[in-house]
Tab-separated table of C-alpha atoms in Angstrom:
chain	number	residue	atom	x	y	z
A	43	UNK	CA	0.000	0.000	0.000
A	44	UNK	CA	1.327	3.468	-0.979
A	45	UNK	CA	0.224	6.930	0.219
A	46	UNK	CA	-1.372	9.097	-2.501
A	47	UNK	CA	-2.119	12.832	-2.811
A	48	UNK	CA	-3.160	15.196	-5.587
A	49	UNK	CA	-3.564	18.992	-5.854
A	50	UNK	CA	-6.571	20.182	-7.874
A	51	UNK	CA	-5.555	23.618	-9.051
A	52	UNK	CA	-8.193	26.410	-9.068
A	53	UNK	CA	-9.820	27.357	-12.363
A	54	UNK	CA	-8.559	24.444	-14.508
A	55	UNK	CA	-8.986	20.642	-14.745
A	56	UNK	CA	-6.412	18.341	-13.138
A	57	UNK	CA	-5.800	14.950	-14.834
A	58	UNK	CA	-4.531	11.788	-13.149
A	59	UNK	CA	-4.114	8.327	-14.736
A	60	UNK	CA	-4.464	5.116	-12.694
A	61	UNK	CA	-2.098	2.394	-14.014
A	62	UNK	CA	-3.315	-1.106	-14.819
A	63	UNK	CA	-3.715	-3.521	-11.865
A	64	UNK	CA	-3.789	-0.614	-9.366
A	65	UNK	CA	-6.728	0.403	-7.147
A	66	UNK	CA	-6.935	4.015	-5.917
A	67	UNK	CA	-8.736	4.828	-2.641
A	68	UNK	CA	-9.593	8.519	-2.040
A	69	UNK	CA	-10.321	9.160	1.641
A	70	UNK	CA	-10.193	12.949	2.169
A	71	UNK	CA	-10.633	16.324	0.428
A	72	UNK	CA	-9.317	19.613	1.899
A	73	UNK	CA	-9.725	23.139	0.522
A	74	UNK	CA	-7.107	25.810	1.230
A	75	UNK	CA	-8.794	29.243	1.308
A	76	UNK	CA	-6.760	32.060	-0.227
A	77	UNK	CA	-7.390	35.470	1.265
A	78	UNK	CA	-10.338	36.391	3.457
A	79	UNK	CA	-12.789	33.457	3.897
A	80	UNK	CA	-16.271	33.967	2.511
A	81	UNK	CA	-19.448	31.918	2.624
A	82	UNK	CA	-19.467	30.396	-0.859
A	83	UNK	CA	-19.855	26.710	-1.721
A	84	UNK	CA	-17.229	25.002	-3.885
A	85	UNK	CA	-17.957	21.761	-5.751
A	86	UNK	CA	-15.371	19.119	-6.619
A	87	UNK	CA	-16.336	17.205	-9.771
A	88	UNK	CA	-14.898	13.987	-11.226
A	89	UNK	CA	-15.016	12.763	-14.837
A	90	UNK	CA	-13.933	9.142	-15.452
A	91	UNK	CA	-14.665	6.644	-18.243
A	92	UNK	CA	-17.420	8.825	-19.699
A	93	UNK	CA	-19.186	9.441	-16.361
A	94	UNK	CA	-19.461	12.778	-14.522
A	95	UNK	CA	-20.201	13.163	-10.817
A	96	UNK	CA	-19.908	15.637	-7.928
A	97	UNK	CA	-17.891	13.910	-5.215
A	98	UNK	CA	-18.083	16.599	-2.514
A	99	UNK	CA	-19.216	20.167	-1.703
A	100	UNK	CA	-16.887	22.292	0.437
A	101	UNK	CA	-17.777	25.573	2.179
A	102	UNK	CA	-15.491	28.294	3.370
A	103	UNK	CA	-15.182	28.528	7.178
A	104	UNK	CA	-17.740	25.759	7.955
A	105	UNK	CA	-16.705	22.746	5.835
A	106	UNK	CA	-13.239	23.136	4.358
A	107	UNK	CA	-12.403	19.456	4.973
A	108	UNK	CA	-14.482	16.347	4.132
A	109	UNK	CA	-13.940	12.572	4.532
A	110	UNK	CA	-14.509	10.487	1.384
A	111	UNK	CA	-14.871	6.767	0.641
A	112	UNK	CA	-14.141	6.391	-3.090
A	113	UNK	CA	-12.362	3.462	-4.781
A	114	UNK	CA	-11.348	3.446	-8.466
A	115	UNK	CA	-9.507	0.732	-10.411
A	116	UNK	CA	-7.077	1.053	-13.313
A	117	UNK	CA	-6.410	1.478	-16.080
A	118	UNK	CA	-8.460	4.674	-15.923
A	119	UNK	CA	-8.032	8.368	-16.751
A	120	UNK	CA	-9.474	10.756	-14.138
A	121	UNK	CA	-10.219	14.461	-14.574
A	122	UNK	CA	-10.909	16.555	-11.439
A	123	UNK	CA	-12.581	19.992	-11.703
A	124	UNK	CA	-12.482	22.019	-8.490
A	125	UNK	CA	-13.033	25.534	-7.207
A	126	UNK	CA	-12.352	28.568	-9.381
A	127	UNK	CA	-10.722	30.426	-6.445
A	128	UNK	CA	-9.106	27.947	-4.060
A	129	UNK	CA	-6.937	24.796	-4.482
A	130	UNK	CA	-8.310	21.464	-3.223
A	131	UNK	CA	-6.013	18.708	-1.979
A	132	UNK	CA	-7.049	15.031	-2.222
A	133	UNK	CA	-5.399	12.316	-0.115
A	134	UNK	CA	-5.712	8.543	0.133
A	135	UNK	CA	-3.708	5.466	-0.833
A	136	UNK	CA	-3.200	3.073	-3.755
A	137	UNK	CA	-2.379	-0.610	-3.899
A	138	UNK	CA	-2.085	-3.517	-6.287
A	139	UNK	CA	-5.272	-5.195	-7.401
A	140	UNK	CA	-5.273	-8.678	-5.815
A	141	UNK	CA	-7.559	-11.351	-7.221
A	142	UNK	CA	-9.425	-13.511	-4.736
A	143	UNK	CA	-7.778	-16.947	-4.664
A	144	UNK	CA	-10.029	-18.386	-1.978
A	145	UNK	CA	-13.060	-19.018	-4.183
A	146	UNK	CA	-13.151	-22.403	-5.802
A	147	UNK	CA	-15.848	-24.012	-7.909
A	148	UNK	CA	-16.082	-27.793	-7.510
A	149	UNK	CA	-17.564	-29.730	-10.417
A	150	UNK	CA	-19.578	-32.886	-9.859
A	151	UNK	CA	-17.771	-35.806	-11.497
A	152	UNK	CA	-20.640	-38.310	-11.093
A	153	UNK	CA	-22.342	-37.821	-14.455
A	154	UNK	CA	-24.200	-41.179	-14.516
A	155	UNK	CA	-26.692	-42.054	-11.727
A	156	UNK	CA	-26.544	-45.467	-10.075
A	157	UNK	CA	-29.817	-46.708	-11.569
A	158	UNK	CA	-28.698	-45.998	-15.133
A	159	UNK	CA	-25.346	-47.711	-14.642
A	160	UNK	CA	-27.087	-50.838	-13.294
A	161	UNK	CA	-29.328	-50.933	-16.365
A	162	UNK	CA	-26.248	-50.725	-18.579
A	163	UNK	CA	-24.717	-53.667	-16.725
A	164	UNK	CA	-27.920	-55.687	-17.198
A	165	UNK	CA	-27.905	-54.888	-20.927
A	166	UNK	CA	-24.295	-56.083	-21.205
A	167	UNK	CA	-25.202	-59.363	-19.471
A	168	UNK	CA	-28.154	-59.905	-21.862
A	169	UNK	CA	-25.881	-59.322	-24.860
A	170	UNK	CA	-23.369	-61.885	-23.541
A	171	UNK	CA	-26.159	-64.471	-23.078
A	172	UNK	CA	-27.384	-63.884	-26.661
A	173	UNK	CA	-23.847	-64.328	-27.967
A	174	UNK	CA	-23.508	-67.665	-26.079
A	175	UNK	CA	-26.783	-68.959	-27.568
A	176	UNK	CA	-25.665	-67.987	-31.090
A	177	UNK	CA	-22.385	-69.854	-30.603
A	178	UNK	CA	-24.233	-72.999	-29.442
A	179	UNK	CA	-26.510	-72.936	-32.505
A	180	UNK	CA	-23.517	-72.558	-34.835
A	181	UNK	CA	-21.752	-75.528	-33.168
A	182	UNK	CA	-24.823	-77.759	-33.515
A	183	UNK	CA	-25.148	-76.855	-37.222
A	184	UNK	CA	-21.445	-77.619	-37.763
A	185	UNK	CA	-21.848	-81.018	-36.060
A	186	UNK	CA	-24.781	-81.913	-38.348
A	187	UNK	CA	-22.863	-80.986	-41.493
A	188	UNK	CA	-19.865	-83.048	-40.396
A	189	UNK	CA	-22.062	-86.120	-39.816
A	190	UNK	CA	-23.652	-85.909	-43.251
A	191	UNK	CA	-20.246	-85.521	-44.851
A	192	UNK	CA	-19.008	-88.765	-43.254
A	193	UNK	CA	-22.079	-90.613	-44.628
A	194	UNK	CA	-24.434	-93.356	-43.228
A	195	UNK	CA	-27.370	-93.311	-40.851
A	196	UNK	CA	-25.015	-93.510	-37.876
A	197	UNK	CA	-24.048	-89.936	-38.463
A	198	UNK	CA	-27.730	-88.862	-38.450
A	199	UNK	CA	-28.410	-90.809	-35.285
A	200	UNK	CA	-25.446	-89.164	-33.572
A	201	UNK	CA	-26.726	-85.776	-34.701
A	202	UNK	CA	-30.212	-86.532	-33.331
A	203	UNK	CA	-28.737	-87.658	-30.016
A	204	UNK	CA	-26.739	-84.419	-29.810
A	205	UNK	CA	-29.853	-82.369	-30.536
A	206	UNK	CA	-31.771	-84.199	-27.792
A	207	UNK	CA	-28.964	-83.539	-25.336
A	208	UNK	CA	-28.882	-79.842	-26.323
A	209	UNK	CA	-32.644	-79.553	-25.862
A	210	UNK	CA	-32.410	-81.163	-22.401
A	211	UNK	CA	-29.630	-78.781	-21.437
A	212	UNK	CA	-31.641	-75.773	-22.691
A	213	UNK	CA	-34.652	-76.880	-20.650
A	214	UNK	CA	-32.481	-77.264	-17.526
A	215	UNK	CA	-30.985	-73.818	-18.091
A	216	UNK	CA	-34.428	-72.257	-18.548
A	217	UNK	CA	-35.632	-73.866	-15.289
A	218	UNK	CA	-32.526	-72.533	-13.454
A	219	UNK	CA	-33.079	-69.055	-14.909
A	220	UNK	CA	-36.722	-69.059	-13.808
A	221	UNK	CA	-35.720	-70.076	-10.261
A	222	UNK	CA	-33.076	-67.306	-10.104
A	223	UNK	CA	-35.558	-64.696	-11.355
A	224	UNK	CA	-38.087	-65.738	-8.697
A	225	UNK	CA	-35.415	-65.428	-5.976
A	226	UNK	CA	-34.401	-61.963	-7.228
A	227	UNK	CA	-38.041	-60.803	-7.219
A	228	UNK	CA	-38.456	-61.916	-3.600
A	229	UNK	CA	-35.279	-60.029	-2.550
A	230	UNK	CA	-36.307	-56.871	-4.431
A	231	UNK	CA	-39.731	-56.875	-2.784
A	232	UNK	CA	-38.167	-57.108	0.679
A	233	UNK	CA	-35.624	-54.266	0.246
A	234	UNK	CA	-37.971	-51.252	-0.214
A	235	UNK	CA	-39.985	-52.194	2.879
A	236	UNK	CA	-36.930	-52.113	5.162
A	237	UNK	CA	-35.729	-48.763	3.706
A	238	UNK	CA	-39.060	-47.000	4.100
A	239	UNK	CA	-39.215	-47.939	7.774
A	240	UNK	CA	-35.714	-46.620	8.542
A	241	UNK	CA	-35.515	-43.348	6.547
A	242	UNK	CA	-38.217	-41.172	8.227
A	243	UNK	CA	-36.683	-41.276	11.749
A	244	UNK	CA	-33.248	-40.217	10.395
A	245	UNK	CA	-34.731	-37.171	8.586
A	246	UNK	CA	-36.681	-36.135	11.686
A	247	UNK	CA	-33.517	-36.304	13.802
A	248	UNK	CA	-31.644	-34.020	11.392
A	249	UNK	CA	-34.465	-31.466	11.500
A	250	UNK	CA	-34.574	-31.541	15.287
A	251	UNK	CA	-30.792	-31.042	15.541
A	252	UNK	CA	-30.795	-28.058	13.145
A	253	UNK	CA	-33.602	-26.369	15.086
A	254	UNK	CA	-31.601	-26.659	18.331
A	255	UNK	CA	-28.527	-24.720	17.028
A	256	UNK	CA	-27.834	-21.694	19.255
A	257	UNK	CA	-28.086	-18.231	17.696
A	258	UNK	CA	-24.875	-16.121	17.659
A	259	UNK	CA	-24.604	-13.691	20.590
A	260	UNK	CA	-24.096	-9.932	20.277
A	261	UNK	CA	-20.921	-8.644	21.964
A	262	UNK	CA	-20.728	-5.064	23.255
A	263	UNK	CA	-17.298	-3.428	23.359
A	264	UNK	CA	-16.097	-0.201	24.949
A	265	UNK	CA	-17.271	2.896	23.140
A	266	UNK	CA	-20.621	1.427	22.100
A	267	UNK	CA	-19.314	-0.851	19.313
A	268	UNK	CA	-21.420	-4.000	18.834
A	269	UNK	CA	-20.394	-7.137	16.941
A	270	UNK	CA	-21.791	-10.596	16.203
A	271	UNK	CA	-20.034	-13.562	14.526
A	272	UNK	CA	-22.415	-15.187	12.030
A	273	UNK	CA	-19.780	-17.621	10.672
A	274	UNK	CA	-16.698	-18.735	12.630
A	275	UNK	CA	-13.480	-18.992	10.633
A	276	UNK	CA	-10.395	-21.184	11.149
A	277	UNK	CA	-6.731	-20.659	11.933
A	278	UNK	CA	-5.022	-17.722	13.586
A	279	UNK	CA	-6.877	-14.614	14.709
A	280	UNK	CA	-6.424	-11.166	13.172
A	281	UNK	CA	-4.569	-8.696	15.375
A	282	UNK	CA	-3.198	-5.164	15.205
A	283	UNK	CA	-0.481	-4.848	12.557
A	284	UNK	CA	-1.798	-7.699	10.330
A	285	UNK	CA	-2.527	-6.954	6.691
A	286	UNK	CA	-6.021	-8.289	6.025
A	287	UNK	CA	-8.151	-8.780	2.912
A	288	UNK	CA	-11.940	-8.465	3.295
A	289	UNK	CA	-15.258	-8.243	1.520
A	290	UNK	CA	-17.911	-6.012	3.059
A	291	UNK	CA	-21.294	-4.365	2.726
A	292	UNK	CA	-22.108	-1.045	4.424
A	293	UNK	CA	-25.625	0.073	5.363
A	294	UNK	CA	-27.163	3.048	7.104
A	295	UNK	CA	-29.518	2.474	10.014
A	296	UNK	CA	-32.412	3.078	7.587
A	297	UNK	CA	-31.291	0.033	5.561
A	298	UNK	CA	-29.900	2.045	2.624
A	299	UNK	CA	-26.652	0.564	1.253
A	300	UNK	CA	-23.867	3.137	0.771
A	301	UNK	CA	-20.919	0.895	-0.195
A	302	UNK	CA	-20.208	-2.777	-1.035
A	303	UNK	CA	-17.772	-5.095	-2.826
A	304	UNK	CA	-19.981	-8.187	-2.365
A	305	UNK	CA	-20.487	-10.804	-3.658
A	306	UNK	CA	-17.656	-10.851	-6.226
A	307	UNK	CA	-16.036	-7.423	-6.071
A	308	UNK	CA	-12.316	-6.878	-5.624
A	309	UNK	CA	-11.218	-7.624	-2.020
A	310	UNK	CA	-10.260	-4.588	0.084
A	311	UNK	CA	-6.852	-4.739	1.792
A	312	UNK	CA	-5.629	-2.646	4.707
A	313	UNK	CA	-3.367	-2.835	7.768
A	314	UNK	CA	-5.360	-3.456	10.936
A	315	UNK	CA	-4.921	-0.721	13.559
A	316	UNK	CA	-2.953	1.646	11.273
A	317	UNK	CA	-5.784	4.169	10.853
A	318	UNK	CA	-6.405	3.328	7.185
A	319	UNK	CA	-10.094	2.791	7.954
A	320	UNK	CA	-12.649	4.102	10.450
A	321	UNK	CA	-11.966	3.364	14.129
A	322	UNK	CA	-14.906	0.929	14.306
A	323	UNK	CA	-13.197	-1.352	11.765
A	324	UNK	CA	-9.798	-1.241	13.498
A	325	UNK	CA	-11.509	-2.371	16.723
A	326	UNK	CA	-14.240	-4.628	15.327
A	327	UNK	CA	-12.188	-6.880	13.015
A	328	UNK	CA	-9.639	-7.809	15.696
A	329	UNK	CA	-10.102	-11.479	16.663
A	330	UNK	CA	-11.696	-12.622	13.392
A	331	UNK	CA	-10.359	-15.801	11.738
A	332	UNK	CA	-9.865	-16.516	8.055
A	333	UNK	CA	-13.176	-17.452	6.432
A	334	UNK	CA	-15.210	-15.891	9.257
A	335	UNK	CA	-18.107	-13.479	8.837
A	336	UNK	CA	-19.017	-10.735	11.332
A	337	UNK	CA	-21.656	-8.024	11.679
A	338	UNK	CA	-20.589	-4.639	13.093
A	339	UNK	CA	-22.774	-1.836	14.482
A	340	UNK	CA	-20.548	1.259	14.606
A	341	UNK	CA	-21.691	4.402	16.504
A	342	UNK	CA	-21.021	7.817	14.870
A	343	UNK	CA	-17.932	8.698	16.934
A	344	UNK	CA	-16.225	5.471	15.755
A	345	UNK	CA	-17.322	6.063	12.142
A	346	UNK	CA	-17.391	9.342	10.193
A	347	UNK	CA	-18.617	11.476	13.102
A	348	UNK	CA	-20.344	14.837	12.788
A	349	UNK	CA	-18.930	15.478	9.296
A	350	UNK	CA	-20.288	12.362	7.604
A	351	UNK	CA	-18.776	11.228	4.292
A	352	UNK	CA	-19.817	12.779	1.007
A	353	UNK	CA	-23.447	12.705	-0.054
A	354	UNK	CA	-24.045	9.060	0.885
A	355	UNK	CA	-23.274	9.127	4.632
A	356	UNK	CA	-25.009	11.957	6.554
A	357	UNK	CA	-23.465	13.480	9.707
A	358	UNK	CA	-23.775	11.507	12.969
A	359	UNK	CA	-24.717	8.247	11.175
A	360	UNK	CA	-24.710	4.844	12.852
A	361	UNK	CA	-23.128	2.394	10.388
A	362	UNK	CA	-23.967	-1.294	9.922
A	363	UNK	CA	-21.336	-3.512	8.254
A	364	UNK	CA	-21.268	-7.146	7.133
A	365	UNK	CA	-17.591	-8.192	6.877
A	366	UNK	CA	-16.045	-11.430	5.540
A	367	UNK	CA	-12.357	-11.990	6.320
A	368	UNK	CA	-10.630	-13.591	3.313
A	369	UNK	CA	-6.910	-13.518	4.220
A	370	UNK	CA	-4.528	-12.623	7.037
A	371	UNK	CA	-0.919	-11.732	6.275
């Protein structure tokens, strides 16, 4: 992470280019009043990628400094247009754009269900039985032709005897097959009955266990900060001085969302306890583990205070955050 600042000169546009793979975070705007302060309002405008927006409104004497929460990714060309009388100084930091390596998509490798595979096996067995019968018929025909070639009634009698033996064997095989099929039918009829009796109690137990899970408790810290762990992570706990990577969603008490990089936005990185973020984050993220999720309720004096932040966060706002800790370095 690298500190960043830019002077927006009065009366003319100031251009800044964000390099590729860099994210710029603008956190503050300050106006330096030249001469005797008046009561006029001075707008700071931003043009980027074809879009135009007013990012803050500064007033002489009463609001010459304002906290911001703006993030922009490169490559991008920015054009700032400030006051016609006074210079405006922007400060913040920039860092490399880090892709989230923790998300993985697991594909299901079982393309064929069990019932279909069993049918395929049965079809293969039927084909093998048909092939065996065809081979037996060919052998009997070959035996008949050999007997006729050798001549005499003896050959015919031998052929007839062979045919009788084959017929007896076929009848025995058919009887055995019928007995096996009857046994299989009896087994198949018994199986579903035993399964139906056992499955309902198991499902009921799972439902009862899920309904008995305790709800996460709300912790109250000094200064009025409240937090609640909705998902517990694993591994070491985040502490002051660690560089952490998070995803978050910020809401006002009214339920209006003012900032978010969920569900698939670029992760936000900062050093815990270094003052890169509001005080409520530096205090509230301590103790989280990688993969954990936490809800924070931050009072105004631990957030943006009486000044607020831009047009999205009014003065003296209580902030609600949902934070997911992705990495600890």
